[in-house]
Coordinates of C-alpha atoms in Angstrom, one line a residue:
Chain A
M117 CA -18.9 -14.5 6.9
N118 CA -17.4 -15.1 10.3
K119 CA -14.1 -13.8 11.3
D120 CA -12.2 -17.1 10.8
A121 CA -13.6 -17.5 7.3
A122 CA -12.7 -13.9 6.5
D123 CA -9.3 -14.5 7.8
Q124 CA -8.9 -17.6 5.7
E125 CA -10.1 -15.7 2.6
L126 CA -7.6 -12.9 3.2
H127 CA -4.9 -15.5 3.7
H128 CA -5.8 -17.2 0.4
L129 CA -5.8 -13.9 -1.5
L130 CA -2.5 -12.8 -0.1
L131 CA -0.9 -16.2 -1.0
Q132 CA -2.2 -15.7 -4.5
A133 CA -0.8 -12.3 -4.8
F134 CA 2.5 -13.1 -3.0
P135 CA 3.1 -16.8 -3.6
A136 CA 5.8 -18.6 -1.7
P137 CA 8.9 -18.7 -4.0
E138 CA 9.7 -22.1 -5.4
R139 CA 13.1 -23.2 -4.2
R140 CA 14.5 -26.7 -4.2
D141 CA 17.2 -26.0 -1.7
R142 CA 16.6 -25.2 1.9
G143 CA 19.1 -22.4 2.0
D144 CA 22.8 -22.5 1.9
W145 CA 23.9 -22.5 5.6
E146 CA 27.5 -22.8 4.7
R147 CA 27.3 -19.5 2.8
V148 CA 25.6 -17.9 5.7
L149 CA 28.5 -18.9 7.9
R150 CA 31.0 -17.5 5.4
L151 CA 29.1 -14.3 5.3
A152 CA 29.0 -14.2 9.1
N153 CA 32.7 -14.8 9.4
A154 CA 33.3 -11.9 7.1
R155 CA 31.5 -9.6 9.4
P156 CA 32.9 -8.2 12.6
R157 CA 31.4 -9.9 15.6
L158 CA 29.3 -7.4 17.4
V159 CA 29.4 -7.6 21.2
P160 CA 27.3 -5.6 23.6
T161 CA 30.3 -3.5 24.7
I162 CA 30.3 -1.7 21.4
P163 CA 27.8 1.1 21.8
A164 CA 25.5 1.7 18.8
F165 CA 26.2 5.4 18.7
H166 CA 29.7 4.7 17.6
R167 CA 28.4 3.7 14.3
K168 CA 28.6 6.3 11.6
P169 CA 25.1 7.6 10.8
R170 CA 24.0 6.8 7.4
S171 CA 21.7 8.8 5.2
R172 CA 18.1 8.0 5.6
K173 CA 16.3 6.7 2.6
L174 CA 12.8 6.5 1.6
V175 CA 11.3 3.1 2.3
L176 CA 7.6 3.1 1.9
A177 CA 5.7 1.2 -0.7
L178 CA 7.5 -1.4 -2.6
A179 CA 5.8 0.1 -5.6
T180 CA 2.4 0.0 -7.0
F181 CA 0.3 -0.1 -10.0
V182 CA -3.4 0.1 -9.5
V183 CA -6.3 -1.4 -11.2
V184 CA -9.1 1.0 -10.6
G185 CA -12.5 1.7 -11.8
A186 CA -15.4 -0.6 -11.6
G187 CA -16.1 -3.6 -13.8
A188 CA -13.6 -4.4 -16.4
A189 CA -12.1 -1.0 -16.4
V190 CA -8.6 -2.3 -16.1
A191 CA -6.1 0.4 -16.0
A192 CA -3.5 0.5 -18.7
A193 CA -1.1 0.9 -15.8
T194 CA 2.5 0.2 -15.9
G195 CA 4.3 -0.3 -12.7
N196 CA 6.7 -2.4 -10.9
L197 CA 6.4 -4.3 -7.6
N198 CA 10.2 -4.2 -7.5
G199 CA 10.5 -0.5 -7.0
G200 CA 9.8 1.5 -10.2
P201 CA 7.0 4.0 -10.0
G202 CA 4.0 3.2 -12.1
Q203 CA 2.2 5.3 -14.6
L204 CA -1.5 5.2 -14.7
S205 CA -2.0 8.3 -16.9
P206 CA -1.9 8.4 -20.7
G207 CA 1.1 10.7 -20.6
V208 CA 3.8 12.2 -18.4
G209 CA 5.3 15.7 -18.4
S210 CA 4.8 19.0 -16.5
V211 CA 1.8 19.0 -14.2
P212 CA -0.2 22.3 -14.2
V213 CA 1.3 24.9 -12.0
I214 CA -0.6 26.6 -9.1
E215 CA 1.0 29.9 -8.5
G216 CA 2.1 31.0 -5.1
S217 CA 3.6 29.5 -2.0
A218 CA 3.2 26.0 -0.7
S219 CA 0.5 27.3 1.5
D220 CA -1.2 28.8 -1.5
V221 CA -1.1 25.5 -3.3
L222 CA -2.8 23.8 -0.3
S223 CA -5.5 26.4 0.0
T224 CA -6.1 26.5 -3.8
L225 CA -6.4 22.8 -4.1
A226 CA -8.7 22.6 -1.0
S227 CA -10.9 25.3 -2.4
R228 CA -11.4 23.3 -5.5
L229 CA -12.7 20.3 -3.6
P230 CA -15.9 21.1 -1.7
L231 CA -15.5 18.5 1.0
V232 CA -11.9 19.2 1.8
S233 CA -11.0 21.9 4.3
N234 CA -8.4 23.0 6.8
P235 CA -5.4 21.7 4.8
S236 CA -1.9 21.8 6.2
T237 CA 1.4 20.1 6.1
V238 CA 3.7 19.0 8.9
S239 CA 7.2 17.6 8.8
E240 CA 7.2 13.9 9.6
T241 CA 9.9 11.4 10.2
V242 CA 9.3 7.7 10.2
P243 CA 11.6 6.6 13.0
P244 CA 14.6 4.5 12.1
S245 CA 14.7 0.8 12.9
S246 CA 16.1 -0.1 16.2
D247 CA 18.3 -2.7 14.5
P248 CA 21.8 -1.1 14.5
D249 CA 22.6 -2.9 11.3
A250 CA 19.6 -1.5 9.5
T251 CA 20.2 1.2 6.9
G252 CA 17.9 3.4 4.9
S253 CA 14.9 2.5 6.9
A254 CA 13.8 5.9 8.0
V255 CA 12.3 8.7 6.1
S256 CA 11.7 12.4 6.5
G257 CA 9.3 14.5 4.5
L258 CA 5.9 16.1 4.6
A259 CA 2.6 14.8 5.8
V260 CA -0.5 16.4 4.3
R261 CA -3.5 16.8 6.6
C262 CA -7.0 17.9 5.9
D263 CA -10.5 17.7 7.2
L264 CA -13.3 16.0 5.2
L265 CA -16.8 17.5 5.7
V266 CA -19.3 14.6 5.8
D267 CA -22.8 13.9 7.0
G268 CA -21.9 10.5 8.5
T269 CA -18.8 8.4 9.0
Q270 CA -19.6 5.2 7.2
G271 CA -20.6 3.8 3.9
S272 CA -21.9 6.1 1.1
A273 CA -21.8 9.1 3.4
I274 CA -18.1 9.2 3.1
S275 CA -17.4 7.9 -0.4
Q276 CA -17.2 11.2 -2.1
A277 CA -15.2 12.7 0.7
L278 CA -12.7 9.9 0.5
W279 CA -12.4 10.4 -3.2
E280 CA -11.7 14.0 -2.7
R281 CA -9.2 13.1 -0.1
D282 CA -7.4 10.9 -2.6
L283 CA -7.6 13.6 -5.3
F284 CA -6.3 16.2 -2.8
M285 CA -3.4 14.1 -1.5
G286 CA -2.3 13.1 -5.0
A287 CA -2.5 16.6 -6.3
V288 CA -0.6 18.1 -3.4
R289 CA 2.1 15.4 -3.7
D290 CA 2.5 16.0 -7.5
E291 CA 2.4 19.8 -7.2
F292 CA 4.8 19.9 -4.4
A293 CA 7.2 17.7 -6.3
A294 CA 6.9 19.9 -9.4
R295 CA 7.4 23.1 -7.4
G296 CA 10.2 21.9 -5.2
F297 CA 8.2 22.4 -2.1
G298 CA 9.2 19.1 -0.6
T299 CA 8.5 15.4 -0.7
V300 CA 5.1 14.3 0.5
I301 CA 5.5 11.0 2.2
D302 CA 2.2 10.7 4.1
G303 CA -1.3 12.0 4.4
D304 CA -4.0 12.0 7.0
A305 CA -7.5 13.1 6.8
T306 CA -10.2 13.5 9.5
L307 CA -13.9 13.1 8.9
V308 CA -15.8 15.9 10.5
T309 CA -19.6 15.8 10.7
P310 CA -22.0 18.7 11.2
N311 CA -22.3 18.0 14.9
G312 CA -18.6 18.1 15.3
T313 CA -17.9 14.4 15.5
Q314 CA -14.4 13.6 14.3
E315 CA -13.0 10.3 13.1
D316 CA -9.8 9.4 11.5
A317 CA -10.2 8.9 7.8
G318 CA -6.9 7.4 7.2
G319 CA -4.5 8.7 4.7
G320 CA -1.2 7.9 3.1
V321 CA 0.0 8.8 -0.3
S322 CA 1.1 6.4 -2.9
I323 CA 4.7 6.7 -3.8
G324 CA 4.2 3.8 -6.2
V325 CA 3.0 6.1 -9.0
R326 CA 4.9 8.8 -10.8
T327 CA 4.6 12.4 -9.7
D328 CA 4.5 13.8 -13.3
Q329 CA 1.4 12.1 -14.6
V330 CA -0.5 14.2 -17.2
F331 CA -4.1 13.3 -18.0
D332 CA -6.3 14.1 -20.9
A333 CA -8.7 17.1 -21.0
I334 CA -12.3 16.2 -20.6
P335 CA -13.8 15.9 -24.1
S336 CA -16.6 18.3 -24.9
D337 CA -18.9 15.4 -25.9
I338 CA -18.3 13.3 -22.8
A339 CA -21.7 14.1 -21.2
S340 CA -23.6 12.8 -24.3
T341 CA -21.4 9.8 -24.5
I342 CA -22.0 9.0 -20.8
S343 CA -25.7 9.6 -21.0
A344 CA -26.1 7.4 -24.0
N345 CA -24.2 4.5 -22.5
A346 CA -25.9 4.9 -19.2
S347 CA -29.3 4.8 -20.8
S348 CA -28.5 1.6 -22.6
I349 CA -28.2 -0.2 -19.3
G350 CA -31.2 1.3 -17.7
L351 CA -29.8 4.3 -15.9
S352 CA -31.6 7.6 -16.0
S353 CA -31.4 11.2 -14.8
V354 CA -27.7 11.2 -15.7
Q355 CA -25.8 14.3 -14.6
V356 CA -22.3 14.9 -15.6
K357 CA -20.2 17.7 -14.1
T358 CA -16.5 18.6 -14.2
M359 CA -14.4 19.9 -11.4
Q360 CA -10.9 21.2 -11.5
V361 CA -8.2 19.7 -9.2
L362 CA -4.9 20.0 -11.0
Q363 CA -6.7 19.0 -14.1
D364 CA -10.4 18.4 -14.6
V365 CA -12.2 15.4 -13.1
L366 CA -15.6 14.0 -13.8
V367 CA -18.5 13.7 -11.4
I368 CA -21.3 11.5 -12.6
N369 CA -24.7 10.9 -11.0
A370 CA -27.4 8.6 -12.2
V371 CA -30.6 7.0 -11.0
S372 CA -31.6 3.4 -11.3
D373 CA -35.1 1.9 -10.9
S374 CA -33.6 -1.6 -10.7
P375 CA -30.2 -1.2 -9.0
A376 CA -29.2 -4.8 -8.8
T377 CA -29.9 -5.4 -12.5
D378 CA -28.5 -2.1 -13.7
V379 CA -25.3 -2.3 -11.7
A380 CA -24.7 -5.9 -12.8
A381 CA -25.2 -4.7 -16.4
L382 CA -22.7 -1.9 -15.8
Q383 CA -20.1 -4.3 -14.4
K384 CA -20.7 -6.8 -17.2
Q385 CA -20.2 -4.1 -19.8
G386 CA -17.0 -2.8 -18.3
G387 CA -17.9 -0.4 -15.6
L388 CA -16.5 3.1 -15.9
Q389 CA -14.8 2.4 -19.1
F390 CA -18.1 1.5 -20.7
L391 CA -19.7 4.6 -19.5
L392 CA -16.9 6.9 -20.5
G393 CA -16.2 5.2 -23.8
Q394 CA -12.5 5.2 -22.8
P395 CA -10.3 4.1 -19.9
P396 CA -11.1 6.1 -16.7
M397 CA -7.3 6.5 -16.2
N398 CA -7.3 9.0 -19.1
F399 CA -8.6 11.5 -16.6
E400 CA -7.3 12.8 -13.3
G401 CA -10.4 11.5 -11.5
V402 CA -13.8 10.0 -12.1
Y403 CA -16.6 9.6 -9.6
L404 CA -19.8 7.7 -10.3
Q405 CA -22.7 7.5 -7.9
I406 CA -25.9 5.6 -8.7
D407 CA -28.9 6.2 -6.5
D408 CA -32.1 4.2 -6.4
N409 CA -35.3 6.0 -7.3
S410 CA -35.7 7.0 -3.6
G411 CA -32.5 8.9 -3.7
N412 CA -30.4 6.5 -1.7
P413 CA -26.9 5.7 -3.0
V414 CA -26.6 2.1 -4.1
Y415 CA -23.3 2.0 -6.0
I416 CA -20.3 4.3 -6.0
T417 CA -17.1 3.9 -7.8
D418 CA -14.2 6.4 -8.2
T419 CA -10.7 6.7 -9.5
A420 CA -7.9 9.1 -8.3
P421 CA -4.8 7.9 -10.2
R422 CA -2.5 10.7 -8.9
D423 CA -2.8 8.9 -5.6
G424 CA -2.8 5.5 -7.3
G425 CA -6.3 5.0 -6.0
G426 CA -9.8 4.0 -6.8
S427 CA -12.6 2.3 -4.9
V428 CA -16.0 0.8 -5.1
W429 CA -18.8 0.9 -2.6
A430 CA -22.0 -1.1 -3.1
D431 CA -25.0 -1.2 -1.0
P432 CA -25.2 -4.7 0.6
S433 CA -28.7 -5.1 -0.8
L434 CA -27.2 -5.5 -4.2
G435 CA -25.6 -8.7 -3.2
L436 CA -22.4 -7.7 -4.8
N437 CA -20.2 -7.8 -1.7
Q438 CA -18.2 -10.9 -1.4
G439 CA -16.2 -12.4 1.3
F440 CA -14.2 -10.2 3.6
L441 CA -14.2 -7.4 1.2
T442 CA -17.5 -6.0 2.4
S443 CA -17.7 -3.1 4.7
P444 CA -16.7 0.4 3.5
S445 CA -14.1 1.8 5.7
P446 CA -12.6 5.3 6.0
Q447 CA -9.2 3.8 6.4
K448 CA -6.8 3.7 3.5
Chain B
V162 CA 36.9 -30.7 20.0
R163 CA 35.2 -27.5 20.9
D164 CA 31.8 -27.4 22.5
P165 CA 29.2 -26.2 20.1
D166 CA 28.0 -22.7 20.5
P167 CA 24.4 -23.2 21.8
Q168 CA 23.2 -20.0 20.3
L169 CA 24.7 -20.8 16.9
V170 CA 23.0 -24.2 17.1
Q171 CA 19.7 -22.6 17.8
I172 CA 20.1 -20.1 15.0
E173 CA 21.0 -22.8 12.5
A174 CA 18.0 -24.8 13.6
A175 CA 15.7 -21.9 13.1
Y176 CA 17.2 -21.3 9.7
R177 CA 16.8 -24.8 8.6
S178 CA 13.3 -25.4 9.9
N179 CA 11.8 -22.1 8.9
Y180 CA 13.8 -21.2 5.8
G181 CA 10.7 -21.3 3.6
H182 CA 8.8 -18.8 5.8
F183 CA 11.8 -16.5 6.0
L184 CA 12.2 -16.6 2.3
H185 CA 8.5 -16.0 1.7
V186 CA 8.3 -13.0 3.9
A187 CA 11.5 -11.6 2.5
T188 CA 10.2 -12.1 -1.0
A189 CA 7.0 -10.3 -0.2
I190 CA 9.0 -7.3 1.2
T191 CA 11.6 -7.2 -1.6
G192 CA 9.5 -8.3 -4.5
E193 CA 12.1 -10.7 -5.9
A194 CA 12.9 -14.2 -4.7
E195 CA 16.6 -13.9 -5.5
L196 CA 17.0 -10.7 -3.6
A197 CA 15.0 -12.3 -0.8
A198 CA 17.4 -15.2 -0.7
D199 CA 20.3 -12.8 -0.3
A200 CA 18.4 -10.9 2.4
V201 CA 17.7 -14.1 4.3
Q202 CA 21.4 -15.1 4.2
D203 CA 22.5 -11.6 5.1
A204 CA 20.0 -11.6 8.0
F205 CA 21.4 -14.8 9.4
A206 CA 24.9 -13.7 8.9
R207 CA 24.0 -10.6 11.0
A208 CA 22.4 -12.8 13.6
I209 CA 25.4 -15.0 13.9
A210 CA 27.8 -12.0 14.1
R211 CA 25.5 -10.4 16.7
R212 CA 24.4 -13.3 18.6
D213 CA 26.1 -12.1 21.8
T214 CA 23.7 -9.1 21.8
Y215 CA 20.7 -11.4 22.1
R216 CA 19.7 -11.1 25.7
G217 CA 17.0 -13.6 25.8
T218 CA 14.4 -11.1 26.8
G219 CA 12.2 -12.2 24.0
S220 CA 12.0 -15.3 21.8
L221 CA 14.9 -16.1 19.6
E222 CA 12.4 -16.5 16.8
G223 CA 11.2 -12.9 17.3
W224 CA 14.7 -11.6 17.4
L225 CA 15.6 -13.4 14.2
W226 CA 12.5 -12.1 12.4
R227 CA 13.4 -8.6 13.4
I228 CA 16.8 -9.0 11.8
L229 CA 15.2 -10.6 8.8
V230 CA 12.7 -7.8 8.3
N231 CA 15.4 -5.2 8.6
A232 CA 17.7 -7.0 6.1
A233 CA 14.9 -7.2 3.6
R234 CA 14.1 -3.6 4.0
D235 CA 17.7 -2.8 3.5
V236 CA 17.6 -4.6 0.2
V237 CA 14.6 -2.5 -0.9
A238 CA 16.5 0.7 0.2
R239 CA 19.6 -0.3 -1.7
R240 CA 17.6 -1.0 -4.8
R241 CA 15.8 2.3 -4.5
D242 CA 19.2 4.0 -4.4
A243 CA 20.2 2.2 -7.6
V244 CA 16.9 3.2 -9.2
E245 CA 17.3 6.8 -8.2
S246 CA 20.8 7.0 -9.6
E247 CA 19.9 5.2 -12.8
P248 CA 16.4 5.9 -13.9
R249 CA 14.8 3.2 -15.8
A250 CA 11.5 2.7 -17.7
A251 CA 8.7 1.4 -15.6
A252 CA 8.4 -2.3 -16.0
V253 CA 5.2 -3.7 -17.4
T254 CA 3.1 -5.8 -15.2
T255 CA 3.4 -9.5 -15.8
A256 CA 0.9 -10.7 -18.4
S257 CA 0.2 -13.9 -16.4
S258 CA -1.0 -12.0 -13.4
S259 CA -4.8 -11.8 -13.1
R260 CA -6.6 -8.6 -12.5
E261 CA -7.6 -9.7 -9.1
V262 CA -4.2 -10.7 -8.1
E263 CA -2.7 -7.4 -9.4
G264 CA -5.4 -5.6 -7.5
V265 CA -4.5 -7.3 -4.3
R266 CA -0.8 -6.5 -4.8
A267 CA -1.6 -2.9 -5.5
A268 CA -3.8 -2.7 -2.5
V269 CA -1.1 -4.2 -0.3
A270 CA 1.5 -1.9 -1.8
R271 CA -0.5 1.1 -0.8
L272 CA -0.7 0.1 2.8
P273 CA 1.6 1.8 5.3
E274 CA 4.8 -0.2 5.7
R275 CA 3.9 -1.4 9.2
Q276 CA 0.6 -2.7 8.1
R277 CA 2.2 -4.5 5.2
L278 CA 4.8 -6.1 7.4
V279 CA 2.3 -7.2 10.0
L280 CA 0.3 -8.9 7.2
F281 CA 3.3 -10.6 5.8
L282 CA 4.4 -11.9 9.2
R283 CA 0.9 -13.0 10.2
Y284 CA 0.0 -14.8 7.0
F285 CA 3.3 -15.9 5.5
A286 CA 5.2 -16.6 8.7
D287 CA 2.3 -17.7 10.8
L288 CA 3.6 -15.7 13.7
D289 CA 1.5 -14.8 16.7
Y290 CA 1.0 -11.3 17.9
L291 CA 3.8 -11.6 20.5
A292 CA 6.4 -12.7 17.9
I293 CA 5.2 -10.1 15.4
G294 CA 5.5 -7.4 18.0
Q295 CA 9.0 -8.5 18.9
A296 CA 9.9 -8.6 15.2
L297 CA 8.6 -5.1 14.6
D298 CA 9.4 -3.6 18.0
I299 CA 5.8 -2.9 18.8
S300 CA 3.4 -4.2 21.4
P301 CA 1.1 -7.1 20.8
G302 CA -1.8 -4.7 21.2
T303 CA -0.4 -2.5 18.4
V304 CA 0.0 -5.6 16.3
G305 CA -3.7 -6.4 16.7
A306 CA -4.7 -2.8 15.9
T307 CA -2.4 -2.7 12.9
L308 CA -3.7 -5.9 11.6
H309 CA -7.3 -4.7 12.0
S310 CA -6.5 -1.5 10.1
A311 CA -4.8 -3.5 7.4
H312 CA -7.9 -5.6 7.0
D313 CA -10.1 -2.6 6.7
A314 CA -7.9 -0.9 4.2
L315 CA -7.7 -4.0 2.1
R316 CA -11.4 -4.4 2.1
R317 CA -11.9 -1.0 0.6
R318 CA -9.0 -1.2 -1.8
I319 CA -9.6 -4.6 -3.2
E320 CA -13.4 -4.5 -3.1
E321 CA -13.7 -3.3 -6.7
V322 CA -11.6 -6.2 -8.0
Q323 CA -13.7 -8.7 -6.2
I324 CA -17.0 -7.4 -7.4
G325 CA -15.9 -6.0 -10.7

């Protein structure tokens, strides 16, 4: 797809998601004039610094709810594009506590994620608008930083690292909120390869989801459920592991002899929800990687609902990529 | 009979000819058409009251868009204040929204604010990089880079909805 076509497709999708409001009138100019007359006329001789400073407010995401997980694994997410934080988890309450200082929380969480290292936080202020009439447009808080240890900087080589980034950012945000260590407003990760190459992996944290999400424990029979369901669509060599972040997350690996057929079957059946036998949002995170029988990753999908996230990567040979939504990117 | 204020005439012309674009972008920022309509009116009231501060160093259009964006952001901030002081249950997503559309919204909502604003101004207002840069107080080069980053981010975040 050429650039113009991709641009048009993006335009089309955005218009679908944010349609132009239907209004019969063309705006009420008379009301604008009345409002204007009610305002003091500002002339250049009035210096901006005479204005009383106003409190700075958080203005980041409008809000979010996220549909994550492959296939038809539609999150039972509630959320609100108009500002209310969404809930992706089955419950809310007290998140698990990591003892110690803020630094201890960072190092503990990083130690639980094998590809995350060198965590830190810095104070960050999003500069206020230069418009003297603007209010509440700046924000101060903490930005979380970390390195991601990867073998490459594109495609499947970074998928698990980006998942761990999302898990890490979400967990830090929620734990800091619970412990009163500060409001995390941003995140930034750096891909670091064995030869020392560094590349920005993007970041950001979702403020569109609640910070008190509580997820289910991993059921003891989840491995047998996943194996059975995976086998039914042709996947083999299924491995299921758990890993603790704030709560436990699932890491699933499987092999396919016929990737295009098997992945299509997985998507048709409902993706992660089919494999798990329940919505992936029940858990703090799920990572699924399907390799071909030569050991090459062909399909990866993950969820990280504390950060409101989830993604899919598919090898182009599967023919699943469509339109402008094709190339995996480290950027959030 | 007084001579018409030329700046006021220009502002009114911009309002009348581009009202739909202003309202669309404001709706995308605020999330509600009614709030957006208020933001557009407030923005133009600001523009009228402050028209003497427009120095003509950039286009009037860019100057107006800058005021509009800030007015819409103020609406969001004020609403957030209200939400913070009076917690409410999270609203349920609209049943009529398709999974794909919700996915796109979610992906856009997760973008950094600057990327979101650049997308809205590029695709809903059809502004060029120069005007977007003036509206957001960034260089045209930064506009291009920001738009590129937004595209990349959306690719990754919406991909699952497309192929799911």
